[in-house]
Short mmCIF file of N, CA and C in Angstrom, two decimals:
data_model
loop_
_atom_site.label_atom_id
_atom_site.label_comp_id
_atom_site.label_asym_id
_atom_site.label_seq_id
_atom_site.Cartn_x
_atom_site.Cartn_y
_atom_site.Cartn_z
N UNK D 1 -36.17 19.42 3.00
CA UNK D 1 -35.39 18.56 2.14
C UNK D 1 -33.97 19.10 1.96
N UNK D 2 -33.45 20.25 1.43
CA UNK D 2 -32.68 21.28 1.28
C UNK D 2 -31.72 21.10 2.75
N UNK D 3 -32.41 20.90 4.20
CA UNK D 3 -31.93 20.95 5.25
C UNK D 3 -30.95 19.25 5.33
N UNK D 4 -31.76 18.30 4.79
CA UNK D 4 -31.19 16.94 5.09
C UNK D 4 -30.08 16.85 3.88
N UNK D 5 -30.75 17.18 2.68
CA UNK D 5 -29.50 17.16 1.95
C UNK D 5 -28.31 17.32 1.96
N UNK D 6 -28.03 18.83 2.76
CA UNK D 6 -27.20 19.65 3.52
C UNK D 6 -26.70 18.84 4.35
N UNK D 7 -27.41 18.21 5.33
CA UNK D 7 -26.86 17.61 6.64
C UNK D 7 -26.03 16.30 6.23
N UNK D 8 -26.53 15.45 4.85
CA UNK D 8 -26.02 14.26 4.20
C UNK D 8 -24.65 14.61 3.21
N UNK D 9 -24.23 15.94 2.85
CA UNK D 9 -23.22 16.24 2.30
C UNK D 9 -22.31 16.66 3.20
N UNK D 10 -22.71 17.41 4.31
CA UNK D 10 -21.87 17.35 5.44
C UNK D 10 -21.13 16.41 5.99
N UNK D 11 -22.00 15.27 5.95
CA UNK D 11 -21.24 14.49 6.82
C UNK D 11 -20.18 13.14 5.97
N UNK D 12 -20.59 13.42 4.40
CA UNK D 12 -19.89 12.83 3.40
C UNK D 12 -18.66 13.43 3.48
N UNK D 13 -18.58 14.73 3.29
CA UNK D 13 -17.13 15.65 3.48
C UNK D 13 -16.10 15.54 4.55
N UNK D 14 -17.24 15.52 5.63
CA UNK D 14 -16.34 14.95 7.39
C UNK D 14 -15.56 13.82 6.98
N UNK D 15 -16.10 12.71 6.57
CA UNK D 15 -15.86 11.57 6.24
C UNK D 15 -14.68 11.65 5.06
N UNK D 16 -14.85 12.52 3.86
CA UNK D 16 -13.89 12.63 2.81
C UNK D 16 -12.54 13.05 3.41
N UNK D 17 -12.94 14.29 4.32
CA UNK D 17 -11.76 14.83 4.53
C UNK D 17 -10.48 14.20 6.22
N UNK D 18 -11.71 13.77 6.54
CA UNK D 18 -10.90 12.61 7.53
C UNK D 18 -9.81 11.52 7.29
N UNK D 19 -10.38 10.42 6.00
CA UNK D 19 -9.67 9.95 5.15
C UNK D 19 -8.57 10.40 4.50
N UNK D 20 -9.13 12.03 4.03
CA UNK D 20 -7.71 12.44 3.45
C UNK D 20 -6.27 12.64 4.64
N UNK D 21 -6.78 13.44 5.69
CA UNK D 21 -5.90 13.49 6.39
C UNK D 21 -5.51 12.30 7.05
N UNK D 22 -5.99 11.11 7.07
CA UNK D 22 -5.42 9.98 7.73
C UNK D 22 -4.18 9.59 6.83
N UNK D 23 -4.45 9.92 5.29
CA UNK D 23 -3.72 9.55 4.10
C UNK D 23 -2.75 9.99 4.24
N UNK D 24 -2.64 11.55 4.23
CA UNK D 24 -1.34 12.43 3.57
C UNK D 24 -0.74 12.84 5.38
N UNK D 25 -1.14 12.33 6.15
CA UNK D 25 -0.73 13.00 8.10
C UNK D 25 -0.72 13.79 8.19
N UNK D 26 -0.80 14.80 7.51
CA UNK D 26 -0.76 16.36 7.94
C UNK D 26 -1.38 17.34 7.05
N UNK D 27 -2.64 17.79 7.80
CA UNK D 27 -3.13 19.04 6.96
C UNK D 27 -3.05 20.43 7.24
N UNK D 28 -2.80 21.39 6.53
CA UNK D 28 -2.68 22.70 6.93
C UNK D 28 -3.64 23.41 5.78
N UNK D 29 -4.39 24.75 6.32
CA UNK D 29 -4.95 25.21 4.97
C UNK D 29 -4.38 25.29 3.60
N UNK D 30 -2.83 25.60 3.28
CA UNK D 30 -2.35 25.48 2.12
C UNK D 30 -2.51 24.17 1.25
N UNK D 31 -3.07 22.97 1.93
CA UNK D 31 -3.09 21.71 1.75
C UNK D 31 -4.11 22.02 0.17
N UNK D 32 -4.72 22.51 0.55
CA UNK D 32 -6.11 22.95 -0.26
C UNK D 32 -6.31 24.42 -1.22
N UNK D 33 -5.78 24.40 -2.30
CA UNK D 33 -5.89 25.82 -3.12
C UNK D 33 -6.90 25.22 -4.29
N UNK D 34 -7.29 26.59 -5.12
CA UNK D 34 -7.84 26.66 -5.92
C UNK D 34 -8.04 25.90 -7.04
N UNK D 35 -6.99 25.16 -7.50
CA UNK D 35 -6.57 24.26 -8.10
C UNK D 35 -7.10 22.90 -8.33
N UNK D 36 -7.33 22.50 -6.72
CA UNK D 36 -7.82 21.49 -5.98
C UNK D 36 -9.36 21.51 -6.29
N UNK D 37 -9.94 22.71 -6.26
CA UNK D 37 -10.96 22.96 -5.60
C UNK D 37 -12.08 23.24 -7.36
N UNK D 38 -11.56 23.44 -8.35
CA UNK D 38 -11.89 23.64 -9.76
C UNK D 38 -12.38 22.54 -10.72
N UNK D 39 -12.02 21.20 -10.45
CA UNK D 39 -12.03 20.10 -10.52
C UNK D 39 -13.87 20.21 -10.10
N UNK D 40 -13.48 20.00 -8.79
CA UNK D 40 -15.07 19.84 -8.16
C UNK D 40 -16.12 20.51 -8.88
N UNK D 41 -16.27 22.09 -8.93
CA UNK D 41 -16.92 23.11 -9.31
C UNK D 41 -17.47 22.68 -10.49
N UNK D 42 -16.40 22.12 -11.57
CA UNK D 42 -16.81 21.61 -12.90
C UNK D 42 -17.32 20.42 -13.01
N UNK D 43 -16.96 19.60 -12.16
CA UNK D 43 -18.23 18.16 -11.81
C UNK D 43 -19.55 18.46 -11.48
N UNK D 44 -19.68 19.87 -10.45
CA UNK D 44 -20.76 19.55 -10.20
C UNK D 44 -21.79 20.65 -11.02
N UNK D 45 -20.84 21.17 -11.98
CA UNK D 45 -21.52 22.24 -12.92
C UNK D 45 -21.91 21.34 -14.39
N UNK D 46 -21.45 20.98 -14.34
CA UNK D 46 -21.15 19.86 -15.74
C UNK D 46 -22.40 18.85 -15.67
N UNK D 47 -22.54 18.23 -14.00
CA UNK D 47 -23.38 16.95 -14.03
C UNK D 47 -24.89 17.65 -13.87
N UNK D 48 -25.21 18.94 -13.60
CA UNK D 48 -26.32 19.53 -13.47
C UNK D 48 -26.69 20.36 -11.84
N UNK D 49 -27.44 21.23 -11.69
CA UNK D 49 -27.31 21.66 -10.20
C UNK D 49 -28.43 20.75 -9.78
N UNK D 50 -28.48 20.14 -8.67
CA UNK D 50 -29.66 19.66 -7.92
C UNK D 50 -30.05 17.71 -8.67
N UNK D 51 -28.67 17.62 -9.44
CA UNK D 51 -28.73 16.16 -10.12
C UNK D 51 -27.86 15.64 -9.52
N UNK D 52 -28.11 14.16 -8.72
CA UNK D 52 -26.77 13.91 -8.00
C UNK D 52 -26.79 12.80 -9.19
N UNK D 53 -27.24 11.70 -10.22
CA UNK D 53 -26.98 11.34 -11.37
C UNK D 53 -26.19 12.35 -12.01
N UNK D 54 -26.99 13.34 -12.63
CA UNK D 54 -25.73 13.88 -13.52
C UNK D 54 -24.20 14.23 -12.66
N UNK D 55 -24.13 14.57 -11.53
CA UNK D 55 -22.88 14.32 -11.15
C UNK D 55 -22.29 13.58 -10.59
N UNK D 56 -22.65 12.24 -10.22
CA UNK D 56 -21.64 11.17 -10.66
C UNK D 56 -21.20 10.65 -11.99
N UNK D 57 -22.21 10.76 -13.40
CA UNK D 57 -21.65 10.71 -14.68
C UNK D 57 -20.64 11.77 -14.85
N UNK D 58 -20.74 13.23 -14.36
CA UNK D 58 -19.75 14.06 -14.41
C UNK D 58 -18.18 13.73 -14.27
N UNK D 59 -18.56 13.31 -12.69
CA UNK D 59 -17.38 12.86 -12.14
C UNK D 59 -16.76 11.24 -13.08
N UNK D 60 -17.73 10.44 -13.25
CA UNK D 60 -16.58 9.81 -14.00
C UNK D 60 -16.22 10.07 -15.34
N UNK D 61 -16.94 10.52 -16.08
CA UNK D 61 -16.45 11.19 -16.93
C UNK D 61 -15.45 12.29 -16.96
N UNK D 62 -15.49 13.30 -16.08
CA UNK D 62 -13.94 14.02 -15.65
C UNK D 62 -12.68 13.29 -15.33
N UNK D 63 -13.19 12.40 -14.54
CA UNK D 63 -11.85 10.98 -13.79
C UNK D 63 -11.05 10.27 -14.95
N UNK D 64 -12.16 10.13 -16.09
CA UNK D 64 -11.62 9.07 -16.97
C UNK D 64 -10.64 9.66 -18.47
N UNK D 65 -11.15 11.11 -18.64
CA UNK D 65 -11.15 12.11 -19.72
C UNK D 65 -10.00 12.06 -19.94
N UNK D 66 -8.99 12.62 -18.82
CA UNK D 66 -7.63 12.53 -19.11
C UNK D 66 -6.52 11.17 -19.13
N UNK D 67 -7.22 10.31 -18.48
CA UNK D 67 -6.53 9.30 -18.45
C UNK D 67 -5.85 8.51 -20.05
N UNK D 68 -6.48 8.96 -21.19
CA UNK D 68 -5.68 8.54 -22.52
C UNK D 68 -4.73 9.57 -22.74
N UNK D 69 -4.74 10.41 -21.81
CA UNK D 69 -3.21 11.30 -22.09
C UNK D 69 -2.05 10.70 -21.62
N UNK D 70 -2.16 10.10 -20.65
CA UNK D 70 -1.46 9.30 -19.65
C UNK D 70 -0.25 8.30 -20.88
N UNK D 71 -1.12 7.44 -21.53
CA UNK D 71 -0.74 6.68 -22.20
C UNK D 71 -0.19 7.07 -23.94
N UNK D 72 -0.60 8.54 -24.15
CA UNK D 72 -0.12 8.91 -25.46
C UNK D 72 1.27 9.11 -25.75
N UNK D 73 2.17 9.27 -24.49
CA UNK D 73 3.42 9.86 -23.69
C UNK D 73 3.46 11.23 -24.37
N UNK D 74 2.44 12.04 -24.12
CA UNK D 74 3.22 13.52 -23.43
C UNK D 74 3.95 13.46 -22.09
N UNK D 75 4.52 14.43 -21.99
CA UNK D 75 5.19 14.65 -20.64
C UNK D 75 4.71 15.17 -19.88
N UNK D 76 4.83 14.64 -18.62
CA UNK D 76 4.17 15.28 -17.37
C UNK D 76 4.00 16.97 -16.99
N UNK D 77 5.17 17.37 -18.06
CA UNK D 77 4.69 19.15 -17.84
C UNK D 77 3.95 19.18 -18.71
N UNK D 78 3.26 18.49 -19.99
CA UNK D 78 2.17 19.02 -20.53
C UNK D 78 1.20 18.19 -19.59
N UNK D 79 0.60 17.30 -19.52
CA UNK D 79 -0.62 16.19 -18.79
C UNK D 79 -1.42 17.88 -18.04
N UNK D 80 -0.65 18.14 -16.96
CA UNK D 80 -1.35 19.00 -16.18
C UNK D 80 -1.53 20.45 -16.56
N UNK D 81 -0.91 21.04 -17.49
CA UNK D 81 -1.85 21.87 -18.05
C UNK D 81 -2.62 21.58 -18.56
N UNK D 82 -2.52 20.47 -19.51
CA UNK D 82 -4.22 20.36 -20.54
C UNK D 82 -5.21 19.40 -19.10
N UNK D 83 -4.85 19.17 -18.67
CA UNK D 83 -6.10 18.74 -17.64
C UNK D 83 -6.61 19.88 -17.24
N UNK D 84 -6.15 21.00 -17.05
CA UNK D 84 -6.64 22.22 -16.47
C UNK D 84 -7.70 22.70 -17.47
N UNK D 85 -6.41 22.82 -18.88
CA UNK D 85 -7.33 24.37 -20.31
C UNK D 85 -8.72 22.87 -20.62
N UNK D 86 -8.57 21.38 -20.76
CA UNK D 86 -9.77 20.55 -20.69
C UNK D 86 -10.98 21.10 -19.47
N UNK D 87 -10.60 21.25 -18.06
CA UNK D 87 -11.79 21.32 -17.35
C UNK D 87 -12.36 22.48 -17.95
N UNK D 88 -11.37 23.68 -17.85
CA UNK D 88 -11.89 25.36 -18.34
C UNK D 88 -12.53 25.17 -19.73
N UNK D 89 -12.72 24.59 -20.53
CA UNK D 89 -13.33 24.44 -21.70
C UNK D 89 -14.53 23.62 -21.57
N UNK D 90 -14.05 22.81 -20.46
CA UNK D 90 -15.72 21.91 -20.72
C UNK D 90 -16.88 23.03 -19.90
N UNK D 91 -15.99 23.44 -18.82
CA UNK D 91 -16.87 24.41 -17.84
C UNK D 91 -17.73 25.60 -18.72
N UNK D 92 -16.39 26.44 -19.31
CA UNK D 92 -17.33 27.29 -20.49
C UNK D 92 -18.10 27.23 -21.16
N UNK D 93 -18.22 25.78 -22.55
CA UNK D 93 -19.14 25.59 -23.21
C UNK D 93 -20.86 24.92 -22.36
N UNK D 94 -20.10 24.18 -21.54
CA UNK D 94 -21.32 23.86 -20.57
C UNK D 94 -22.10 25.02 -20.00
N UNK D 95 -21.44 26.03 -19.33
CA UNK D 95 -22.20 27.29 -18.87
C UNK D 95 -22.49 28.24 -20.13
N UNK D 96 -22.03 28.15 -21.43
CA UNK D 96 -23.22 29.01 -22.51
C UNK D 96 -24.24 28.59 -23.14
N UNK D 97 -23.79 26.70 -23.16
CA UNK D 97 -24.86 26.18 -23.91
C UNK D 97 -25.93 25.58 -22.96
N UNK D 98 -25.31 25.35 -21.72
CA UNK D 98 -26.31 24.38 -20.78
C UNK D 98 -26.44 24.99 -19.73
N UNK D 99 -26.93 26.10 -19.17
CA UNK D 99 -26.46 26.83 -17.96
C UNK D 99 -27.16 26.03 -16.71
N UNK D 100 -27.62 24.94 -16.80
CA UNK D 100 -28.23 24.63 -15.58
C UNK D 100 -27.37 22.67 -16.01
N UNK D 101 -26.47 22.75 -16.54
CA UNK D 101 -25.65 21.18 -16.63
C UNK D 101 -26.44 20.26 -17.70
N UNK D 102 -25.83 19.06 -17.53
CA UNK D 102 -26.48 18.15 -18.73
C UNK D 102 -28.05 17.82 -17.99
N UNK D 103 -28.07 17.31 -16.65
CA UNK D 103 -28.92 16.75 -16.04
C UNK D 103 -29.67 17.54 -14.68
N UNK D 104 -29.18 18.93 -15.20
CA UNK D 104 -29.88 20.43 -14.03
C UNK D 104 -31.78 20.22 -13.89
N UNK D 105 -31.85 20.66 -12.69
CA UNK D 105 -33.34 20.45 -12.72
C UNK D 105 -33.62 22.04 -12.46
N UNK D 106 -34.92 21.97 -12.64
CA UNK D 106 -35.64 23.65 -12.24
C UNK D 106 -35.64 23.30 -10.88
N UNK D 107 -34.95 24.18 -9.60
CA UNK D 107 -35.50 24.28 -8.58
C UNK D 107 -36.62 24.40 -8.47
N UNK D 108 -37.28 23.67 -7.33
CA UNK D 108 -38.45 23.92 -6.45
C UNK D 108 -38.67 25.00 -5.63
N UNK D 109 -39.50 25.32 -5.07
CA UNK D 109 -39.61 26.19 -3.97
C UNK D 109 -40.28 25.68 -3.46
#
C-alpha cells in the first residue's frame, strides 16, 4: 500500500511541477527554498500524518487563513511576515498539543 501511495504522489508532483515550470519558463534549483517548502510541511502536519482528508482541510484552511489580511490593508511588508510567524504558530501548537495532526492515524504495520 505504502509502495502505491508513493508511486500516486509521485506522479502528482511530476505533474505539479511540470505545470509549474510550463508557468514561470524557467526553473533552476534556487527556484525552490525553504520558504516555499514550510507552507507544505505545515499542511501536511496540521491535516494529520497518513490523513489525506485532514490534509486537504489543512490546505484549505492554510489557503484561506490569510486571505482577510489581504483586505484589512496592512501593507505588503507586513502580509508576509505574519503569513510566516501564522504558519510557525499553528505548526507549534499543533505539534505539542496534537503530535500526530487534527486527523493523524496510528500507523499500521
Amino acid at each position: 500500500m505504502k509502495f502505491y501511495t508513493f508511486g500516486i504522489s509521485a506522479f502528482f508532483v511530476g505533474i505539479a511541477g511540470s505545470l509549474y515550470a510550463h508557468y514561470i519558463t524557467f526553473i533552476d534549483p534556487s527556484s525552490f527554498t525553504l520558504w516555499q517548502l514550510i507552507p507544505v510541511i505545515t499542511i501536511v502536519i496540521i491535516g494529520g500524518l497518513g490523513s489525506l482528508k485532514g490534509t486537504v482541510i489543512a490546505t484549505i484552511i492554510l489557503v484561506l487563513l490569510p486571505e482577510p489580511l489581504r483586505f484589512i490593508g496592512f501593507p505588503s511588508s507586513i502580509i508576509g511576515p505574519a503569513r510566516q510567524i501564522i504558519y510557525a504558530l499553528l505548526l507549534l501548537l499543533i505539534l505539542l498539543y496534537k503530535p500526530r495532526g487534527f486527523f493523524g492515524k496510528v500507523e499500521l504495520e
